[in-house]
């Protein structure tokens, strides 16, 4: 399933999430997303990425590709140089 803007309040495990409007509530391990009517809907994924169509969402570290309705992996990480270990025996 795909949703827009990752909007969620951090909560304790197994506690419902109160969305930023302070009215809408989503189950634990989900993400609040703005829906097409401007209210909040629940993406069934913890730290989900809400899609711009306000209907779908993707797992974290993915982006919404609404042209083909799939979630694409985001690979924007910089390559880092390996450093020598401090422990030399």
Coordinates of N, CA and C in Angstrom, one line a residue:
X1 N 0.8 -1.2 0.0 CA 0.0 0.0 0.0 C 0.9 1.2 0.0
X2 N 0.5 2.3 -0.7 CA 1.3 3.5 -0.8 C 0.6 4.6 0.0
X3 N 0.9 6.3 0.9 CA 0.3 7.5 1.5 C 1.1 8.8 1.4
X4 N 1.2 10.6 2.1 CA 2.1 11.8 1.8 C 2.6 12.3 3.1
X5 N 3.9 12.7 3.1 CA 4.6 13.3 4.3 C 4.6 12.4 5.5
X6 N 5.7 12.0 5.9 CA 5.8 11.2 7.1 C 5.5 12.1 8.3
X7 N 4.3 11.9 8.9 CA 3.9 12.6 10.0 C 3.4 11.7 11.1
X8 N 4.2 11.6 12.1 CA 3.8 10.7 13.2 C 4.4 11.2 14.5
X9 N 3.8 10.8 15.6 CA 4.2 11.2 16.9 C 4.9 9.9 17.5
X10 N 6.0 10.1 18.1 CA 6.7 8.9 18.7 C 5.9 8.5 19.9
X11 N 5.7 7.2 20.0 CA 4.9 6.6 21.1 C 5.6 5.4 21.7
X12 N 5.1 5.0 22.8 CA 5.6 3.8 23.5 C 5.1 2.6 22.7
X13 N 5.8 1.5 22.7 CA 5.4 0.3 22.0 C 4.0 -0.1 22.4
X14 N 3.2 -0.6 21.4 CA 1.8 -1.1 21.6 C 0.9 0.0 22.1
X15 N 1.2 1.2 22.0 CA 0.3 2.3 22.3 C -0.1 3.0 21.0
X16 N -1.4 3.4 21.0 CA -1.9 4.1 19.8 C -1.1 5.4 19.6
X17 N -1.0 5.8 18.3 CA -0.4 7.0 17.9 C -1.4 8.1 17.7
X18 N -1.2 9.2 18.3 CA -2.1 10.4 18.2 C -1.5 11.2 17.0
X19 N -2.2 11.4 16.0 CA -1.8 12.2 14.8 C -1.7 13.7 15.2
X20 N -0.9 14.4 14.4 CA -0.7 15.9 14.6 C -2.0 16.7 14.8
X21 N -3.1 16.3 14.3 CA -4.3 17.1 14.5 C -4.9 16.9 15.9
X22 N -4.3 16.0 16.7 CA -4.7 15.7 18.1 C -6.1 15.1 18.2
X23 N -6.7 14.7 17.1 CA -8.0 14.1 17.0 C -7.9 12.6 16.5
X24 N -7.2 12.5 15.4 CA -7.1 11.2 14.7 C -6.1 10.3 15.5
X25 N -6.4 9.0 15.5 CA -5.5 8.0 16.2 C -5.3 6.8 15.3
X26 N -4.0 6.4 15.3 CA -3.6 5.2 14.5 C -3.1 4.2 15.4
X27 N -3.1 2.9 15.0 CA -2.6 1.8 15.9 C -1.1 2.0 16.0
X28 N -0.6 1.4 17.1 CA 0.9 1.3 17.3 C 1.5 0.7 16.0
X29 N 2.8 1.0 15.8 CA 3.5 0.4 14.6 C 2.9 0.8 13.3
X30 N 2.3 2.0 13.3 CA 1.8 2.6 12.0 C 2.3 4.0 11.9
X31 N 1.8 4.7 10.8 CA 2.2 6.1 10.6 C 1.0 6.9 10.2
X32 N 0.9 8.1 10.8 CA -0.2 9.0 10.4 C 0.2 9.7 9.1
X33 N -0.8 9.7 8.2 CA -0.6 10.3 6.9 C -1.8 11.2 6.6
X34 N -1.6 12.4 5.9 CA -2.7 13.2 5.5 C -3.4 12.5 4.4
X35 N -4.7 12.4 4.5 CA -5.5 11.7 3.5 C -6.1 12.7 2.5
X36 N -6.8 12.2 1.5 CA -7.2 13.1 0.4 C -8.2 14.1 0.8
X37 N -8.9 13.9 1.9 CA -9.9 14.9 2.4 C -9.3 15.8 3.4
X38 N -8.0 15.7 3.7 CA -7.3 16.6 4.6 C -7.2 16.1 6.0
X39 N -8.0 15.0 6.3 CA -7.9 14.4 7.6 C -6.7 13.5 7.7
X40 N -6.6 12.7 8.7 CA -5.5 11.7 8.7 C -5.9 10.3 8.5
X41 N -5.1 9.5 7.9 CA -5.3 8.1 7.6 C -4.1 7.4 8.3
X42 N -4.2 6.1 8.4 CA -3.1 5.3 9.0 C -2.4 4.4 8.0
X43 N -1.1 4.6 7.8 CA -0.3 3.8 7.0 C 0.1 2.6 7.9
X44 N -0.1 1.3 7.4 CA 0.1 0.2 8.3 C 1.5 -0.2 8.6
X45 N 2.5 0.8 8.4 CA 3.9 0.5 8.5 C 4.5 1.6 9.5
X46 N 5.3 1.1 10.5 CA 5.9 2.0 11.4 C 6.9 2.8 10.6
X47 N 7.0 4.1 10.8 CA 7.9 5.1 10.2 C 7.7 5.0 8.6
X48 N 6.5 4.8 8.2 CA 6.2 4.7 6.8 C 6.4 6.1 6.1
X49 N 6.5 6.0 4.8 CA 6.7 7.2 4.0 C 5.3 7.4 3.3
X50 N 4.7 8.5 3.6 CA 3.4 8.8 3.0 C 3.6 9.4 1.6
X51 N 2.8 8.9 0.6 CA 2.9 9.3 -0.8 C 2.1 10.6 -1.1
X52 N 2.5 11.3 -2.1 CA 1.9 12.6 -2.5 C 0.4 12.4 -3.0
X53 N 0.0 11.2 -3.3 CA -1.4 11.0 -3.7 C -2.3 11.0 -2.6
X54 N -1.8 11.0 -1.3 CA -2.6 10.9 -0.1 C -3.4 9.6 0.0
X55 N -3.0 8.6 -0.7 CA -3.8 7.3 -0.7 C -2.8 6.2 -0.3
X56 N -1.6 6.3 -0.7 CA -0.6 5.1 -0.5 C 0.5 5.5 0.4
X57 N 1.3 4.5 0.9 CA 2.5 4.7 1.6 C 3.5 3.6 1.3
X58 N 4.8 3.9 1.7 CA 5.8 2.9 1.5 C 6.6 2.7 2.8
X59 N 7.4 1.6 2.9 CA 8.2 1.5 4.0 C 9.3 2.5 4.1
X60 N 9.9 2.8 5.3 CA 10.9 3.8 5.4 C 12.1 3.4 4.5
X61 N 12.9 4.4 4.1 CA 14.0 4.2 3.2 C 13.5 3.9 1.7
X62 N 12.2 4.1 1.5 CA 11.7 3.9 0.1 C 11.1 5.2 -0.3
X63 N 10.9 5.4 -1.6 CA 10.2 6.6 -2.0 C 9.0 6.1 -2.9
X64 N 8.0 6.9 -3.0 CA 6.8 6.5 -3.8 C 7.0 6.8 -5.2
X65 N 6.8 5.9 -6.1 CA 6.8 6.1 -7.5 C 5.4 5.9 -8.0
X66 N 4.7 7.1 -8.1 CA 3.3 7.1 -8.4 C 3.0 6.8 -9.9
X67 N 4.0 6.9 -10.7 CA 3.8 6.6 -12.1 C 3.5 5.1 -12.3
X68 N 4.2 4.2 -11.5 CA 4.1 2.8 -11.7 C 3.5 2.2 -10.4
X69 N 3.1 3.0 -9.4 CA 2.5 2.6 -8.2 C 3.4 1.5 -7.5
X70 N 4.7 1.8 -7.3 CA 5.6 0.9 -6.6 C 6.4 1.8 -5.6
X71 N 7.0 1.1 -4.7 CA 8.0 1.8 -3.7 C 9.4 1.5 -4.2
X72 N 10.2 2.5 -4.4 CA 11.5 2.4 -4.9 C 12.5 2.6 -3.7
X73 N 13.5 1.8 -3.6 CA 14.5 1.9 -2.6 C 15.3 3.2 -2.8
X74 N 15.6 3.9 -1.7 CA 16.3 5.2 -1.8 C 17.8 4.9 -1.5
X75 N 18.7 5.2 -2.5 CA 20.1 5.0 -2.3 C 20.9 6.3 -2.4
X76 N 20.6 7.2 -1.5 CA 21.3 8.5 -1.5 C 22.5 8.5 -0.5
X77 N 22.9 7.4 0.1 CA 23.9 7.4 1.1 C 25.3 7.7 0.4
X78 N 26.1 8.4 1.1 CA 27.5 8.7 0.6 C 28.4 7.4 0.9
X79 N 29.3 7.3 0.0 CA 30.3 6.2 0.2 C 31.3 6.7 1.2
X80 N 31.7 5.9 2.2 CA 32.6 6.3 3.2 C 33.9 5.5 3.1
X81 N 35.0 6.1 3.5 CA 36.3 5.4 3.4 C 36.4 4.6 4.7
X82 N 36.9 3.4 4.5 CA 37.2 2.5 5.6 C 38.4 3.0 6.4
X83 N 38.3 3.0 7.7 CA 39.3 3.5 8.6 C 40.0 2.3 9.3
X84 N 41.3 2.3 9.5 CA 42.0 1.2 10.2 C 41.4 1.0 11.6
X85 N 41.5 -0.2 12.1 CA 41.1 -0.5 13.4 C 42.1 0.1 14.4
X86 N 41.6 0.4 15.6 CA 42.5 0.9 16.6 C 43.1 -0.2 17.4
X87 N 42.6 -1.4 17.3 CA 43.1 -2.5 18.1 C 44.0 -3.3 17.2
X88 N 45.3 -3.1 17.4 CA 46.3 -3.9 16.6 C 47.2 -4.7 17.5
X89 N 47.0 -6.0 17.4 CA 47.8 -6.9 18.3 C 48.8 -7.7 17.5

